[in-house]
Amino acid sequence: MNKVFIYYSLTGNGDVVADYFKKRGFDTEKVISKDKMPKNKALRILKGGFLATMEFETDIETPDINVKKYKEIIIGSPIWNSRLTPPINALLNELFLSEKRVTFVLYSASGTAPKAVKKINTLYPKSKVIVLKEPLKNKEELKKLDVINL
Ligand SMILES: Cc1cc2nc3c(=O)[nH]c(=O)nc-3n(C[C@H](O)[C@H](O)[C@H](O)COP(=O)(O)O)c2cc1C
């Protein structure tokens, strides 16, 4: 197997995307954040929004991934305040991806992620970015992933 989907998910949308890739022969690795988010939704939005806006990296349980072994790497992140999430900021710092073919799959409530897309286009100009609108409840959104040459 030379394809991997590495992702973070707080509320399950990323897990649905992981199932899609698993069925297509990908290894999947979920990033675990050591910084726990509040259960209360309003507090979660406040804290997560702040951390994402500051582009913080939260401590993660370092995934045991040898990226050299993979030809195809797909990174998955929820969108918080239009940006990538802090655990994924940390992951991107830990993995050397600049010479790899990387695709980003983002999931958000609106189906858009302007600031994250801008950042990815700057850091990884050769990357593809696909944004899904809440795939947990809109399963048809997963069809957008079919454009990835699997
Ligand atoms: C802290 C926080 C901030 C969010 N900010 C946005 C946002 O700016 N735009 C948007 O469309 N969705 C936003 N969302 C919604 C999530 O991106 C969306 O529910 C996503 O599918 C969650 O993925 P997950 O279930 O894998 O964690 C936010 C959610 C949280 C918790």
PDB file of C-alpha atoms and ligand atoms in Angstrom:
ATOM      1  CA  MET A   1       0.000   0.000   0.000  1.00  0.00           C
ATOM      2  CA  ASN A   2       1.523   3.338  -0.948  1.00  0.00           C
ATOM      3  CA  LYS A   3      -1.297   5.747  -0.242  1.00  0.00           C
ATOM      4  CA  VAL A   4      -2.185   7.348   3.061  1.00  0.00           C
ATOM      5  CA  PHE A   5      -4.869   9.656   4.435  1.00  0.00           C
ATOM      6  CA  ILE A   6      -3.643  11.501   7.523  1.00  0.00           C
ATOM      7  CA  TYR A   7      -6.304  13.573   9.239  1.00  0.00           C
ATOM      8  CA  TYR A   8      -7.779  15.259  12.251  1.00  0.00           C
ATOM      9  CA  SER A   9     -11.428  15.220  13.213  1.00  0.00           C
ATOM     10  CA  LEU A  10     -13.175  16.566  16.274  1.00  0.00           C
ATOM     11  CA  THR A  11     -16.805  15.727  15.479  1.00  0.00           C
ATOM     12  CA  GLY A  12     -16.740  12.883  12.961  1.00  0.00           C
ATOM     13  CA  ASN A  13     -16.726  14.460   9.508  1.00  0.00           C
ATOM     14  CA  GLY A  14     -13.087  13.540   8.984  1.00  0.00           C
ATOM     15  CA  ASP A  15     -13.842   9.945  10.031  1.00  0.00           C
ATOM     16  CA  VAL A  16     -16.385   9.622   7.204  1.00  0.00           C
ATOM     17  CA  VAL A  17     -13.744  10.834   4.756  1.00  0.00           C
ATOM     18  CA  ALA A  18     -11.276   8.316   6.247  1.00  0.00           C
ATOM     19  CA  ASP A  19     -13.766   5.486   5.600  1.00  0.00           C
ATOM     20  CA  TYR A  20     -14.045   6.603   1.965  1.00  0.00           C
ATOM     21  CA  PHE A  21     -10.270   6.400   1.522  1.00  0.00           C
ATOM     22  CA  LYS A  22      -9.931   3.145   3.481  1.00  0.00           C
ATOM     23  CA  LYS A  23     -12.356   1.500   1.055  1.00  0.00           C
ATOM     24  CA  ARG A  24     -10.094   2.643  -1.769  1.00  0.00           C
ATOM     25  CA  GLY A  25      -6.988   1.007  -0.383  1.00  0.00           C
ATOM     26  CA  PHE A  26      -5.499   3.844   1.621  1.00  0.00           C
ATOM     27  CA  ASP A  27      -3.835   3.513   4.983  1.00  0.00           C
ATOM     28  CA  THR A  28      -5.468   5.971   7.364  1.00  0.00           C
ATOM     29  CA  GLU A  29      -3.881   7.720  10.331  1.00  0.00           C
ATOM     30  CA  LYS A  30      -5.881   9.905  12.706  1.00  0.00           C
ATOM     31  CA  VAL A  31      -3.958  12.690  14.427  1.00  0.00           C
ATOM     32  CA  ILE A  32      -4.670  12.802  18.160  1.00  0.00           C
ATOM     33  CA  SER A  33      -4.471  16.186  19.850  1.00  0.00           C
ATOM     34  CA  LYS A  34      -3.135  16.252  23.409  1.00  0.00           C
ATOM     35  CA  ASP A  35      -5.052  19.487  23.960  1.00  0.00           C
ATOM     36  CA  LYS A  36      -8.622  18.495  24.737  1.00  0.00           C
ATOM     37  CA  MET A  37     -11.418  20.705  23.457  1.00  0.00           C
ATOM     38  CA  PRO A  38     -14.389  21.736  25.657  1.00  0.00           C
ATOM     39  CA  LYS A  39     -17.561  19.652  25.279  1.00  0.00           C
ATOM     40  CA  ASN A  40     -19.693  22.802  25.391  1.00  0.00           C
ATOM     41  CA  LYS A  41     -20.222  23.931  21.803  1.00  0.00           C
ATOM     42  CA  ALA A  42     -19.936  27.681  22.415  1.00  0.00           C
ATOM     43  CA  LEU A  43     -16.723  27.262  24.405  1.00  0.00           C
ATOM     44  CA  ARG A  44     -15.380  24.934  21.727  1.00  0.00           C
ATOM     45  CA  ILE A  45     -16.011  27.538  19.026  1.00  0.00           C
ATOM     46  CA  LEU A  46     -14.359  30.218  21.159  1.00  0.00           C
ATOM     47  CA  LYS A  47     -11.280  28.204  22.014  1.00  0.00           C
ATOM     48  CA  GLY A  48     -10.878  26.494  18.649  1.00  0.00           C
ATOM     49  CA  GLY A  49     -11.506  29.698  16.758  1.00  0.00           C
ATOM     50  CA  PHE A  50      -8.895  31.527  18.790  1.00  0.00           C
ATOM     51  CA  LEU A  51      -6.234  28.807  18.431  1.00  0.00           C
ATOM     52  CA  ALA A  52      -6.854  28.513  14.685  1.00  0.00           C
ATOM     53  CA  THR A  53      -6.813  32.267  14.110  1.00  0.00           C
ATOM     54  CA  MET A  54      -3.479  32.514  15.937  1.00  0.00           C
ATOM     55  CA  GLU A  55      -2.259  29.647  13.734  1.00  0.00           C
ATOM     56  CA  PHE A  56      -1.154  27.792  16.868  1.00  0.00           C
ATOM     57  CA  GLU A  57       0.145  24.254  16.772  1.00  0.00           C
ATOM     58  CA  THR A  58      -1.245  22.022  19.506  1.00  0.00           C
ATOM     59  CA  ASP A  59       0.732  19.110  20.903  1.00  0.00           C
ATOM     60  CA  ILE A  60      -0.156  15.931  19.072  1.00  0.00           C
ATOM     61  CA  GLU A  61       0.622  12.301  19.671  1.00  0.00           C
ATOM     62  CA  THR A  62       3.242  12.027  16.977  1.00  0.00           C
ATOM     63  CA  PRO A  63       1.880   9.675  14.378  1.00  0.00           C
ATOM     64  CA  ASP A  64       4.245   6.890  13.465  1.00  0.00           C
ATOM     65  CA  ILE A  65       4.225   7.628   9.758  1.00  0.00           C
ATOM     66  CA  ASN A  66       7.102   7.136   7.397  1.00  0.00           C
ATOM     67  CA  VAL A  67       6.029   9.533   4.673  1.00  0.00           C
ATOM     68  CA  LYS A  68       8.877   8.351   2.440  1.00  0.00           C
ATOM     69  CA  LYS A  69       7.042   5.084   1.983  1.00  0.00           C
ATOM     70  CA  TYR A  70       3.998   6.753   0.412  1.00  0.00           C
ATOM     71  CA  LYS A  71       3.555   7.955  -3.134  1.00  0.00           C
ATOM     72  CA  GLU A  72       0.197   9.572  -2.476  1.00  0.00           C
ATOM     73  CA  ILE A  73      -0.433  11.587   0.678  1.00  0.00           C
ATOM     74  CA  ILE A  74      -3.755  13.165   1.510  1.00  0.00           C
ATOM     75  CA  ILE A  75      -4.100  15.450   4.511  1.00  0.00           C
ATOM     76  CA  GLY A  76      -7.541  16.021   6.034  1.00  0.00           C
ATOM     77  CA  SER A  77      -8.533  18.907   8.290  1.00  0.00           C
ATOM     78  CA  PRO A  78     -11.704  20.482   9.605  1.00  0.00           C
ATOM     79  CA  ILE A  79     -11.943  24.245   9.078  1.00  0.00           C
ATOM     80  CA  TRP A  80     -11.879  26.457  12.127  1.00  0.00           C
ATOM     81  CA  ASN A  81     -12.364  30.177  11.547  1.00  0.00           C
ATOM     82  CA  SER A  82     -11.665  29.632   7.872  1.00  0.00           C
ATOM     83  CA  ARG A  83      -8.289  28.107   8.719  1.00  0.00           C
ATOM     84  CA  LEU A  84      -6.569  24.772   9.191  1.00  0.00           C
ATOM     85  CA  THR A  85      -6.793  23.280  12.679  1.00  0.00           C
ATOM     86  CA  PRO A  86      -3.977  23.519  15.236  1.00  0.00           C
ATOM     87  CA  PRO A  87      -3.275  19.735  15.261  1.00  0.00           C
ATOM     88  CA  ILE A  88      -2.838  19.826  11.476  1.00  0.00           C
ATOM     89  CA  ASN A  89      -0.573  22.895  11.739  1.00  0.00           C
ATOM     90  CA  ALA A  90       1.584  20.781  14.085  1.00  0.00           C
ATOM     91  CA  LEU A  91       1.492  17.791  11.760  1.00  0.00           C
ATOM     92  CA  LEU A  92       2.559  19.832   8.735  1.00  0.00           C
ATOM     93  CA  ASN A  93       5.504  21.091  10.733  1.00  0.00           C
ATOM     94  CA  GLU A  94       6.557  17.567  11.684  1.00  0.00           C
ATOM     95  CA  LEU A  95       6.246  15.923   8.289  1.00  0.00           C
ATOM     96  CA  PHE A  96       8.503  16.834   5.421  1.00  0.00           C
ATOM     97  CA  LEU A  97       5.975  17.114   2.658  1.00  0.00           C
ATOM     98  CA  SER A  98       7.423  19.770   0.408  1.00  0.00           C
ATOM     99  CA  GLU A  99       8.721  17.307  -2.164  1.00  0.00           C
ATOM    100  CA  LYS A 100       5.690  15.063  -2.032  1.00  0.00           C
ATOM    101  CA  ARG A 101       2.520  15.016  -4.030  1.00  0.00           C
ATOM    102  CA  VAL A 102       0.034  16.142  -1.395  1.00  0.00           C
ATOM    103  CA  THR A 103      -3.686  16.666  -1.656  1.00  0.00           C
ATOM    104  CA  PHE A 104      -5.684  18.444   1.011  1.00  0.00           C
ATOM    105  CA  VAL A 105      -9.245  17.499   1.851  1.00  0.00           C
ATOM    106  CA  LEU A 106     -10.930  20.085   4.057  1.00  0.00           C
ATOM    107  CA  TYR A 107     -14.352  19.813   5.669  1.00  0.00           C
ATOM    108  CA  SER A 108     -16.387  22.784   6.856  1.00  0.00           C
ATOM    109  CA  ALA A 109     -19.942  23.856   7.635  1.00  0.00           C
ATOM    110  CA  SER A 110     -20.101  26.225   4.665  1.00  0.00           C
ATOM    111  CA  GLY A 111     -18.206  24.123   2.138  1.00  0.00           C
ATOM    112  CA  THR A 112     -15.647  26.920   1.808  1.00  0.00           C
ATOM    113  CA  ALA A 113     -12.329  27.609   3.496  1.00  0.00           C
ATOM    114  CA  PRO A 114     -10.808  30.738   1.935  1.00  0.00           C
ATOM    115  CA  LYS A 115      -7.956  31.376   4.366  1.00  0.00           C
ATOM    116  CA  ALA A 116      -6.887  27.743   4.537  1.00  0.00           C
ATOM    117  CA  VAL A 117      -6.912  27.417   0.753  1.00  0.00           C
ATOM    118  CA  LYS A 118      -4.800  30.561   0.426  1.00  0.00           C
ATOM    119  CA  LYS A 119      -2.266  29.234   2.941  1.00  0.00           C
ATOM    120  CA  ILE A 120      -2.051  25.836   1.250  1.00  0.00           C
ATOM    121  CA  ASN A 121      -1.594  27.448  -2.162  1.00  0.00           C
ATOM    122  CA  THR A 122       1.307  29.445  -0.751  1.00  0.00           C
ATOM    123  CA  LEU A 123       3.012  26.607   1.136  1.00  0.00           C
ATOM    124  CA  TYR A 124       2.275  23.772  -1.287  1.00  0.00           C
ATOM    125  CA  PRO A 125       1.685  25.393  -4.677  1.00  0.00           C
ATOM    126  CA  LYS A 126       1.430  22.047  -6.461  1.00  0.00           C
ATOM    127  CA  SER A 127      -1.254  20.679  -4.160  1.00  0.00           C
ATOM    128  CA  LYS A 128      -4.852  20.011  -4.950  1.00  0.00           C
ATOM    129  CA  VAL A 129      -7.404  21.224  -2.405  1.00  0.00           C
ATOM    130  CA  ILE A 130     -10.929  19.881  -2.103  1.00  0.00           C
ATOM    131  CA  VAL A 131     -13.434  21.369   0.343  1.00  0.00           C
ATOM    132  CA  LEU A 132     -16.420  19.292   1.479  1.00  0.00           C
ATOM    133  CA  LYS A 133     -19.544  20.599   3.177  1.00  0.00           C
ATOM    134  CA  GLU A 134     -20.206  18.529   6.325  1.00  0.00           C
ATOM    135  CA  PRO A 135     -19.738  15.082   4.748  1.00  0.00           C
ATOM    136  CA  LEU A 136     -21.068  13.382   7.894  1.00  0.00           C
ATOM    137  CA  LYS A 137     -24.590  14.523   7.062  1.00  0.00           C
ATOM    138  CA  ASN A 138     -24.110  15.216   3.323  1.00  0.00           C
ATOM    139  CA  LYS A 139     -22.711  11.901   2.093  1.00  0.00           C
ATOM    140  CA  GLU A 140     -23.048  13.038  -1.539  1.00  0.00           C
ATOM    141  CA  GLU A 141     -20.224  15.518  -0.851  1.00  0.00           C
ATOM    142  CA  LEU A 142     -17.840  12.542  -0.882  1.00  0.00           C
ATOM    143  CA  LYS A 143     -18.355  12.320  -4.650  1.00  0.00           C
ATOM    144  CA  LYS A 144     -16.149  15.413  -4.947  1.00  0.00           C
ATOM    145  CA  LEU A 145     -13.261  13.135  -3.949  1.00  0.00           C
ATOM    146  CA  ASP A 146     -13.680  11.069  -7.095  1.00  0.00           C
ATOM    147  CA  VAL A 147     -11.622  13.681  -8.989  1.00  0.00           C
ATOM    148  CA  ILE A 148      -8.575  12.479  -7.072  1.00  0.00           C
ATOM    149  CA  ASN A 149      -6.863  10.000  -9.299  1.00  0.00           C
ATOM    150  CA  LEU A 150      -7.111   6.911  -7.131  1.00  0.00           C
TER     151      LEU A 150
HETATM  152  C1  LIG B   1     -13.871  25.992  16.514  1.00  0.00           C
HETATM  153  C2  LIG B   1     -14.659  25.797  15.238  1.00  0.00           C
HETATM  154  C3  LIG B   1     -14.618  26.761  14.248  1.00  0.00           C
HETATM  155  C4  LIG B   1     -15.269  26.547  13.018  1.00  0.00           C
HETATM  156  N1  LIG B   1     -15.150  27.494  12.043  1.00  0.00           N
HETATM  157  C5  LIG B   1     -15.739  27.280  10.839  1.00  0.00           C
HETATM  158  C6  LIG B   1     -15.584  28.229   9.770  1.00  0.00           C
HETATM  159  O1  LIG B   1     -14.902  29.254   9.874  1.00  0.00           O
HETATM  160  N2  LIG B   1     -16.208  27.979   8.589  1.00  0.00           N
HETATM  161  C7  LIG B   1     -16.988  26.854   8.395  1.00  0.00           C
HETATM  162  O2  LIG B   1     -17.533  26.696   7.297  1.00  0.00           O
HETATM  163  N3  LIG B   1     -17.115  25.913   9.381  1.00  0.00           N
HETATM  164  C8  LIG B   1     -16.510  26.105  10.586  1.00  0.00           C
HETATM  165  N4  LIG B   1     -16.639  25.153  11.591  1.00  0.00           N
HETATM  166  C9  LIG B   1     -17.380  23.900  11.326  1.00  0.00           C
HETATM  167  C10 LIG B   1     -16.449  22.725  11.013  1.00  0.00           C
HETATM  168  O3  LIG B   1     -15.441  23.093  10.085  1.00  0.00           O
HETATM  169  C11 LIG B   1     -17.230  21.557  10.394  1.00  0.00           C
HETATM  170  O4  LIG B   1     -18.255  21.169  11.269  1.00  0.00           O
HETATM  171  C12 LIG B   1     -16.342  20.360  10.067  1.00  0.00           C
HETATM  172  O5  LIG B   1     -17.044  19.491   9.201  1.00  0.00           O
HETATM  173  C13 LIG B   1     -15.929  19.610  11.320  1.00  0.00           C
HETATM  174  O6  LIG B   1     -15.113  18.506  11.011  1.00  0.00           O
HETATM  175  P1  LIG B   1     -14.938  17.281  12.069  1.00  0.00           P
HETATM  176  O7  LIG B   1     -16.336  16.792  12.359  1.00  0.00           O
HETATM  177  O8  LIG B   1     -14.110  16.267  11.367  1.00  0.00           O
HETATM  178  O9  LIG B   1     -14.286  17.826  13.300  1.00  0.00           O
HETATM  179  C14 LIG B   1     -16.015  25.361  12.825  1.00  0.00           C
HETATM  180  C15 LIG B   1     -16.081  24.394  13.839  1.00  0.00           C
HETATM  181  C16 LIG B   1     -15.408  24.599  15.040  1.00  0.00           C
HETATM  182  C17 LIG B   1     -15.448  23.536  16.132  1.00  0.00           C
END
